[in-house]
Amino acid sequence: MIYRRIRKSPNAFSFQKATMLMLAGIVVLHITTIILLLVATIDNAWWVTDTVSTDLWGRWEMKGSVWHYTNLKDYPEEYLQTVQATSVLACIFAILALFVFVAQLFTLPKGQRFTFTGILQLIACLCVMIAASIYTAELHSTDKQGGYGHSYVLAWISFVFTFLLAITYLVLRKKSE
Amino acid sequence: MLTFLALASVVLLGIVPEQSQAIVIYTGWERHALVGSDIRLSCSFFSWRWTSEDVTFSWTYRPDGSRDSISIFHYTGGAAYVDNKGPFRDRLEFVGNPSRRDGSILIKNLEFSDNGTFTCDAKNPPDIVGRPSSVRLLVFEKVPIQAGVITGAIIGVVLGLLVLIVVIYYLMRFLVARRVFSLSVSKHGKKKKEGSQQRQGPVPPADPSKVAASAVTRG
């Protein structure tokens, strides 16, 4: 008798399982996005040619089958530093959003939306978009050889992911009993 | 006692000049300037002796990549002699004050060929033993932005704004809650009625201050 009273109906139980799965999926996606952002910012592959591999911080040049790490040259300094700043900010905001999400899971009143998390994630999305756009528009626009490397691609992919996550957080409501 | 003091002072006065014959010359280490602008290269010296009337300053210039230096300025016997044949003719001016141990020169209208090392040598007779000091001049087309200044500025400003907004938000909530809490003592019944009306909305009436706060922010 007590068991029946306490236990929720089967529909509600599967619903609870579904929400747990969804929650786990969102957290996994968020962590994946953070990892992608970090790789895009840190790994050295925004623009690659056969002998040069460059990113936001320095460039690797191959001279006689030996790779040398040099400073970036011939870049418009203001744009480069803006791209650096916004990609770092995107990483910071994405990590902040994860912590705020976990905190809001416990402190948010029932039925409310995760607005703060959504806003932070939206700002991260904006920063990645600014970084990748400025990079595309201003740097390497006249180079004939070479192409965009995997860090650049990951930056755009993480833009899509952060956007989806931001929408999810802004729409999601904390479940009310 | 007095004789001891007199002897000691004579000995000290005798020792000090022996040790400090060296004259120490100060210039900058490196100077950056834009092409077309003027630059003042400063040179001063430290010497235990009084500044004599025969103090001399001389500047020499060695271009980047060359091993020869040429003399471009000399001050002696109260008169300054500037370069009138070399690369700095009509562009060099003496702006120092020898009686104040300042032997600075002013180079006008800088060109890219002025990149190089300028050496100042000062002599204050009888204090003549010293090492000349050099300043390196770098002429730029435009002043380069130091690495990371803009990056750091953007990151700092954005994070600062975020912290500010969060602090202000919580401060406003705290202030509003406090203010309305002192008011709701008189309007206690009215606030509770509003709260029950809002039960359908997403905010359940947890405590009166929170209800009042949400009521204020909504309205």
Short mmCIF file of C-alpha atoms in Angstrom, two decimals:
data_model
loop_
_atom_site.label_atom_id
_atom_site.label_comp_id
_atom_site.label_asym_id
_atom_site.label_seq_id
_atom_site.Cartn_x
_atom_site.Cartn_y
_atom_site.Cartn_z
CA MET A 1 0.00 0.00 0.00
CA ILE A 2 2.66 2.45 1.01
CA TYR A 3 4.71 1.34 -1.94
CA ARG A 4 1.87 2.12 -4.31
CA ARG A 5 1.32 5.51 -2.74
CA ILE A 6 4.93 6.57 -2.95
CA ARG A 7 5.76 5.13 -6.32
CA LYS A 8 4.85 7.27 -9.26
CA SER A 9 2.75 5.91 -12.11
CA PRO A 10 4.68 4.10 -14.90
CA ASN A 11 4.18 7.00 -17.32
CA ALA A 12 5.69 9.44 -14.91
CA PHE A 13 8.60 7.11 -14.22
CA SER A 14 9.52 6.73 -17.89
CA PHE A 15 9.07 10.49 -18.20
CA GLN A 16 11.56 10.96 -15.39
CA LYS A 17 13.98 8.57 -17.10
CA ALA A 18 13.59 10.52 -20.31
CA THR A 19 14.35 13.78 -18.60
CA MET A 20 17.43 12.27 -16.96
CA LEU A 21 18.63 11.06 -20.33
CA MET A 22 17.97 14.44 -21.87
CA LEU A 23 19.82 16.14 -19.06
CA ALA A 24 22.78 13.81 -19.49
CA GLY A 25 22.72 14.42 -23.22
CA ILE A 26 22.73 18.18 -22.77
CA VAL A 27 25.62 18.03 -20.33
CA VAL A 28 27.61 15.75 -22.63
CA LEU A 29 26.95 18.06 -25.57
CA HIS A 30 28.02 21.06 -23.52
CA ILE A 31 31.26 19.39 -22.45
CA THR A 32 31.91 18.38 -26.06
CA THR A 33 31.38 21.98 -27.13
CA ILE A 34 33.84 23.21 -24.52
CA ILE A 35 36.42 20.70 -25.72
CA LEU A 36 35.88 21.75 -29.34
CA LEU A 37 36.27 25.40 -28.43
CA LEU A 38 39.47 24.72 -26.51
CA VAL A 39 40.93 22.69 -29.37
CA ALA A 40 40.00 25.41 -31.86
CA THR A 41 41.66 28.09 -29.75
CA ILE A 42 44.78 26.21 -28.79
CA ASP A 43 45.62 23.78 -31.58
CA ASN A 44 47.70 25.13 -34.38
CA ALA A 45 45.66 24.58 -37.52
CA TRP A 46 43.61 27.60 -38.59
CA TRP A 47 45.31 28.00 -41.91
CA VAL A 48 47.50 25.28 -43.40
CA THR A 49 49.58 25.01 -46.49
CA ASP A 50 52.11 22.34 -47.40
CA THR A 51 54.90 23.94 -45.44
CA VAL A 52 53.14 26.32 -43.08
CA SER A 53 50.67 25.69 -40.29
CA THR A 54 49.40 28.73 -38.50
CA ASP A 55 46.84 29.70 -35.92
CA LEU A 56 46.05 32.67 -33.72
CA TRP A 57 49.23 32.61 -31.68
CA GLY A 58 52.17 31.61 -33.91
CA ARG A 59 53.11 29.74 -37.01
CA TRP A 60 54.99 26.58 -37.76
CA GLU A 61 57.13 26.78 -40.84
CA MET A 62 58.92 23.87 -42.41
CA LYS A 63 62.40 24.81 -43.50
CA GLY A 64 64.33 21.93 -44.97
CA SER A 65 62.24 19.17 -43.36
CA VAL A 66 62.51 20.70 -39.91
CA TRP A 67 59.59 22.56 -38.35
CA HIS A 68 60.31 25.97 -36.84
CA TYR A 69 57.97 27.93 -34.62
CA THR A 70 57.94 31.62 -35.42
CA ASN A 71 55.91 34.71 -34.64
CA LEU A 72 53.01 35.69 -36.81
CA LYS A 73 53.94 38.25 -39.40
CA ASP A 74 52.12 40.27 -42.00
CA TYR A 75 48.93 40.19 -40.00
CA PRO A 76 46.79 43.23 -39.26
CA GLU A 77 47.50 43.41 -35.55
CA GLU A 78 44.18 44.79 -34.36
CA TYR A 79 42.13 42.11 -36.08
CA LEU A 80 44.39 39.31 -34.95
CA GLN A 81 44.21 40.42 -31.34
CA THR A 82 40.43 40.78 -31.55
CA VAL A 83 40.15 37.23 -32.85
CA GLN A 84 42.41 36.03 -30.03
CA ALA A 85 40.37 37.84 -27.41
CA THR A 86 36.97 36.68 -28.65
CA SER A 87 37.97 33.04 -29.01
CA VAL A 88 39.39 33.03 -25.47
CA LEU A 89 36.22 34.74 -24.23
CA ALA A 90 34.09 32.10 -25.98
CA CYS A 91 35.93 29.34 -24.10
CA ILE A 92 35.55 31.21 -20.80
CA PHE A 93 31.82 31.80 -21.28
CA ALA A 94 31.14 28.22 -22.33
CA ILE A 95 32.89 26.89 -19.21
CA LEU A 96 31.07 29.44 -17.04
CA ALA A 97 27.75 28.39 -18.59
CA LEU A 98 28.40 24.78 -17.63
CA PHE A 99 29.05 25.68 -14.01
CA VAL A 100 26.07 28.02 -13.87
CA PHE A 101 23.87 25.30 -15.38
CA VAL A 102 24.87 22.80 -12.72
CA ALA A 103 24.33 25.44 -10.04
CA GLN A 104 20.93 26.40 -11.43
CA LEU A 105 19.89 22.75 -11.50
CA PHE A 106 19.91 22.86 -7.73
CA THR A 107 18.94 26.43 -6.94
CA LEU A 108 16.37 27.38 -9.57
CA PRO A 109 12.74 27.45 -8.45
CA LYS A 110 10.65 24.80 -10.16
CA GLY A 111 9.15 25.66 -13.51
CA GLN A 112 11.60 28.42 -14.34
CA ARG A 113 13.85 28.64 -17.34
CA PHE A 114 17.63 28.48 -17.27
CA THR A 115 17.94 32.01 -18.50
CA PHE A 116 21.32 32.87 -17.05
CA THR A 117 22.90 29.75 -18.52
CA GLY A 118 21.24 30.44 -21.83
CA ILE A 119 22.50 34.01 -21.89
CA LEU A 120 26.08 32.96 -21.09
CA GLN A 121 25.97 30.31 -23.78
CA LEU A 122 24.54 32.83 -26.23
CA ILE A 123 27.41 35.21 -25.50
CA ALA A 124 29.87 32.37 -26.08
CA CYS A 125 28.16 31.66 -29.40
CA LEU A 126 28.41 35.33 -30.34
CA CYS A 127 32.10 35.44 -29.47
CA VAL A 128 32.93 32.39 -31.56
CA MET A 129 30.98 33.85 -34.45
CA ILE A 130 32.85 37.15 -34.20
CA ALA A 131 36.19 35.37 -34.00
CA ALA A 132 35.60 33.09 -36.96
CA SER A 133 34.02 35.85 -39.06
CA ILE A 134 36.85 38.32 -38.54
CA TYR A 135 39.35 35.59 -39.28
CA THR A 136 37.58 34.70 -42.50
CA ALA A 137 37.11 38.26 -43.65
CA GLU A 138 40.38 39.92 -42.78
CA LEU A 139 43.16 37.37 -42.53
CA HIS A 140 44.30 35.18 -45.39
CA SER A 141 41.75 36.70 -47.72
CA THR A 142 44.34 37.16 -50.44
CA ASP A 143 46.41 34.01 -50.02
CA LYS A 144 46.43 31.78 -53.06
CA GLN A 145 47.83 28.63 -51.56
CA GLY A 146 46.59 26.59 -48.71
CA GLY A 147 43.28 26.12 -46.98
CA TYR A 148 41.58 26.30 -43.64
CA GLY A 149 42.72 23.75 -41.12
CA HIS A 150 40.77 21.68 -38.63
CA SER A 151 40.84 24.26 -35.84
CA TYR A 152 38.99 26.68 -38.09
CA VAL A 153 36.39 24.04 -38.95
CA LEU A 154 35.99 23.16 -35.28
CA ALA A 155 35.42 26.81 -34.47
CA TRP A 156 32.44 26.95 -36.82
CA ILE A 157 31.09 23.61 -35.57
CA SER A 158 31.28 24.83 -32.01
CA PHE A 159 29.41 27.97 -33.10
CA VAL A 160 26.52 25.75 -34.24
CA PHE A 161 26.62 23.69 -31.06
CA THR A 162 26.70 26.69 -28.75
CA PHE A 163 23.78 28.22 -30.61
CA LEU A 164 21.71 25.02 -30.25
CA LEU A 165 22.62 24.74 -26.59
CA ALA A 166 21.72 28.36 -25.94
CA ILE A 167 18.29 27.89 -27.50
CA THR A 168 17.85 24.69 -25.48
CA TYR A 169 18.69 26.41 -22.22
CA LEU A 170 16.41 29.32 -22.95
CA VAL A 171 13.50 27.04 -23.79
CA LEU A 172 14.01 24.36 -21.16
CA ARG A 173 12.06 24.67 -17.97
CA LYS A 174 12.97 23.11 -14.70
CA LYS A 175 10.50 20.38 -14.13
CA SER A 176 7.70 21.25 -11.72
CA GLU A 177 6.13 18.38 -9.74
CA MET B 1 90.71 64.42 19.62
CA LEU B 2 90.65 67.36 17.27
CA THR B 3 93.89 66.35 15.65
CA PHE B 4 92.51 62.86 15.15
CA LEU B 5 89.45 64.26 13.43
CA ALA B 6 91.57 66.53 11.26
CA LEU B 7 93.82 63.66 10.24
CA ALA B 8 90.80 61.45 9.47
CA SER B 9 89.14 64.06 7.31
CA VAL B 10 92.33 64.71 5.37
CA VAL B 11 92.79 61.01 4.75
CA LEU B 12 89.15 60.59 3.65
CA LEU B 13 89.31 63.56 1.34
CA GLY B 14 92.47 62.13 -0.06
CA ILE B 15 90.94 58.68 -0.60
CA VAL B 16 87.62 59.72 -2.12
CA PRO B 17 88.96 61.47 -5.20
CA GLU B 18 91.31 58.54 -5.85
CA GLN B 19 88.42 56.08 -5.95
CA SER B 20 85.85 58.11 -7.83
CA GLN B 21 87.76 59.29 -10.82
CA ALA B 22 85.28 57.43 -12.94
CA ILE B 23 82.57 59.51 -14.54
CA VAL B 24 79.24 57.73 -15.12
CA ILE B 25 77.29 58.63 -18.24
CA TYR B 26 73.55 58.05 -18.61
CA THR B 27 71.58 57.85 -21.82
CA GLY B 28 68.47 55.88 -22.67
CA TRP B 29 68.69 52.27 -23.76
CA GLU B 30 66.40 52.34 -26.78
CA ARG B 31 64.23 55.01 -28.33
CA HIS B 32 61.31 54.52 -30.68
CA ALA B 33 60.09 57.25 -32.99
CA LEU B 34 57.90 57.75 -36.02
CA VAL B 35 59.44 58.70 -39.32
CA GLY B 36 59.22 62.44 -39.88
CA SER B 37 59.03 63.28 -36.19
CA ASP B 38 61.65 64.80 -33.88
CA ILE B 39 63.47 62.96 -31.15
CA ARG B 40 65.44 64.22 -28.18
CA LEU B 41 68.37 62.03 -27.20
CA SER B 42 69.27 62.73 -23.61
CA CYS B 43 72.71 62.40 -22.08
CA SER B 44 73.78 63.29 -18.58
CA PHE B 45 76.58 62.26 -16.29
CA PHE B 46 77.45 61.79 -12.67
CA SER B 47 80.77 62.95 -11.32
CA TRP B 48 82.13 63.56 -7.83
CA ARG B 49 83.75 66.75 -9.01
CA TRP B 50 82.09 70.05 -9.55
CA THR B 51 81.08 70.69 -13.13
CA SER B 52 84.14 72.33 -14.61
CA GLU B 53 84.14 74.99 -17.29
CA ASP B 54 86.02 72.64 -19.61
CA VAL B 55 83.27 70.04 -19.59
CA THR B 56 82.87 68.38 -23.00
CA PHE B 57 80.09 66.36 -24.61
CA SER B 58 80.43 64.45 -27.84
CA TRP B 59 77.98 62.33 -29.76
CA THR B 60 78.90 59.74 -32.36
CA TYR B 61 76.62 57.81 -34.66
CA ARG B 62 76.93 54.27 -36.00
CA PRO B 63 74.31 53.23 -38.58
CA ASP B 64 72.65 49.82 -38.27
CA GLY B 65 74.76 47.24 -40.00
CA SER B 66 77.86 49.39 -40.25
CA ARG B 67 81.01 49.10 -38.19
CA ASP B 68 82.21 52.69 -38.53
CA SER B 69 80.98 55.51 -36.41
CA ILE B 70 81.11 59.14 -37.27
CA SER B 71 81.18 62.08 -34.96
CA ILE B 72 78.13 64.27 -35.17
CA PHE B 73 78.27 66.64 -32.22
CA HIS B 74 80.86 68.16 -29.95
CA TYR B 75 80.54 70.67 -27.14
CA THR B 76 83.70 72.20 -25.73
CA GLY B 77 84.92 75.46 -24.30
CA GLY B 78 81.37 76.74 -23.92
CA ALA B 79 80.49 76.30 -27.63
CA ALA B 80 78.48 73.60 -29.39
CA TYR B 81 79.55 72.27 -32.80
CA VAL B 82 76.90 70.39 -34.75
CA ASP B 83 77.19 68.22 -37.81
CA ASN B 84 77.29 70.32 -40.98
CA LYS B 85 78.58 67.79 -43.49
CA GLY B 86 77.29 64.39 -42.47
CA PRO B 87 73.89 62.72 -42.51
CA PHE B 88 72.47 65.06 -39.87
CA ARG B 89 73.35 68.44 -41.38
CA ASP B 90 70.69 71.04 -40.69
CA ARG B 91 68.76 68.52 -38.61
CA LEU B 92 70.75 68.52 -35.40
CA GLU B 93 70.30 70.94 -32.55
CA PHE B 94 71.85 71.18 -29.13
CA VAL B 95 69.17 71.40 -26.42
CA GLY B 96 71.24 70.55 -23.39
CA ASN B 97 72.49 72.59 -20.47
CA PRO B 98 76.14 71.80 -19.77
CA SER B 99 76.20 73.62 -16.46
CA ARG B 100 73.46 71.22 -15.34
CA ARG B 101 75.34 68.26 -16.79
CA ASP B 102 72.81 67.82 -19.59
CA GLY B 103 74.20 67.14 -23.03
CA SER B 104 71.03 66.30 -24.94
CA ILE B 105 70.60 66.75 -28.66
CA LEU B 106 67.51 67.07 -30.80
CA ILE B 107 67.26 65.36 -34.20
CA LYS B 108 64.53 66.73 -36.43
CA ASN B 109 62.64 65.13 -39.29
CA LEU B 110 63.71 61.53 -38.79
CA GLU B 111 64.36 59.27 -41.74
CA PHE B 112 64.63 55.51 -41.99
CA SER B 113 68.36 55.84 -42.56
CA ASP B 114 68.69 57.27 -39.03
CA ASN B 115 68.27 53.83 -37.52
CA GLY B 116 71.40 53.11 -35.53
CA THR B 117 73.31 53.57 -32.31
CA PHE B 118 74.13 56.98 -30.84
CA THR B 119 76.95 57.14 -28.31
CA CYS B 120 77.42 59.97 -25.85
CA ASP B 121 80.79 60.62 -24.26
CA ALA B 122 81.14 63.26 -21.58
CA LYS B 123 84.27 64.49 -19.84
CA ASN B 124 84.45 66.61 -16.74
CA PRO B 125 88.13 67.49 -16.21
CA PRO B 126 89.91 66.26 -14.16
CA ASP B 127 87.32 63.47 -14.06
CA ILE B 128 87.85 61.95 -17.44
CA VAL B 129 87.91 58.21 -16.97
CA GLY B 130 84.56 56.77 -17.91
CA ARG B 131 82.68 54.57 -20.31
CA PRO B 132 80.57 56.16 -23.05
CA SER B 133 76.91 55.21 -23.06
CA SER B 134 74.87 54.27 -26.12
CA VAL B 135 71.23 54.64 -27.05
CA ARG B 136 69.66 52.75 -29.93
CA LEU B 137 67.24 54.59 -32.19
CA LEU B 138 64.45 52.74 -33.98
CA VAL B 139 62.42 54.59 -36.57
CA PHE B 140 58.97 53.22 -37.41
CA GLU B 141 56.48 53.96 -40.09
CA LYS B 142 53.70 53.54 -37.59
CA VAL B 143 53.96 52.74 -33.92
CA PRO B 144 53.53 48.98 -33.54
CA ILE B 145 50.88 47.69 -31.17
CA GLN B 146 52.40 45.60 -28.47
CA ALA B 147 51.47 41.97 -28.57
CA GLY B 148 48.43 41.22 -26.48
CA VAL B 149 47.42 44.73 -25.46
CA ILE B 150 44.16 44.70 -27.40
CA THR B 151 43.53 41.05 -26.49
CA GLY B 152 43.92 41.70 -22.80
CA ALA B 153 41.85 44.87 -22.97
CA ILE B 154 38.91 43.16 -24.68
CA ILE B 155 38.94 40.17 -22.33
CA GLY B 156 39.26 42.37 -19.27
CA VAL B 157 36.47 44.72 -20.27
CA VAL B 158 34.01 41.96 -21.15
CA LEU B 159 34.63 39.96 -17.99
CA GLY B 160 34.50 43.12 -15.92
CA LEU B 161 31.15 44.04 -17.46
CA LEU B 162 29.84 40.55 -16.72
CA VAL B 163 30.87 40.75 -13.07
CA LEU B 164 29.42 44.24 -12.83
CA ILE B 165 26.08 43.18 -14.30
CA VAL B 166 25.80 40.18 -11.98
CA VAL B 167 26.68 42.28 -8.95
CA ILE B 168 24.20 44.98 -9.90
CA TYR B 169 21.47 42.40 -10.53
CA TYR B 170 21.87 40.77 -7.14
CA LEU B 171 22.21 44.15 -5.46
CA MET B 172 18.95 45.35 -7.01
CA ARG B 173 17.18 42.19 -5.94
CA PHE B 174 18.53 42.53 -2.44
CA LEU B 175 17.62 46.21 -2.20
CA VAL B 176 14.15 45.75 -3.61
CA ALA B 177 13.49 42.82 -1.30
CA ARG B 178 14.58 44.84 1.69
CA ARG B 179 12.60 47.91 0.76
CA VAL B 180 9.40 46.08 -0.02
CA PHE B 181 9.78 43.84 3.00
CA SER B 182 9.56 46.85 5.28
CA LEU B 183 6.50 48.06 3.38
CA SER B 184 4.69 44.72 3.19
CA VAL B 185 4.21 44.67 6.95
CA SER B 186 1.38 47.19 6.45
CA LYS B 187 0.17 45.74 3.14
CA HIS B 188 0.56 42.14 4.23
CA GLY B 189 -2.91 41.06 3.18
CA LYS B 190 -2.74 42.71 -0.22
CA LYS B 191 0.57 41.09 -1.10
CA LYS B 192 -0.67 37.63 -0.17
CA LYS B 193 -3.70 38.03 -2.43
CA GLU B 194 -1.48 39.01 -5.34
CA GLY B 195 0.65 35.98 -4.65
CA SER B 196 -2.23 33.55 -4.81
CA GLN B 197 -3.40 35.09 -8.08
CA GLN B 198 0.00 34.42 -9.56
CA ARG B 199 -0.05 30.76 -8.64
CA GLN B 200 -0.77 29.78 -12.23
CA GLY B 201 2.34 31.58 -13.38
CA PRO B 202 5.78 30.06 -13.17
CA VAL B 203 6.63 31.63 -9.84
CA PRO B 204 5.10 29.84 -6.87
CA PRO B 205 4.65 31.96 -3.74
CA ALA B 206 7.68 30.71 -1.88
CA ASP B 207 8.10 33.62 0.51
CA PRO B 208 6.58 37.08 0.61
CA SER B 209 9.77 38.94 -0.18
CA LYS B 210 10.38 36.90 -3.34
CA VAL B 211 6.75 37.32 -4.43
CA ALA B 212 6.95 41.04 -3.87
CA ALA B 213 10.24 41.22 -5.71
CA SER B 214 8.86 39.39 -8.74
CA ALA B 215 5.75 41.55 -8.60
CA VAL B 216 7.89 44.66 -8.69
CA THR B 217 10.11 43.38 -11.51
CA ARG B 218 7.15 42.33 -13.60
CA GLY B 219 5.25 45.55 -13.14
#
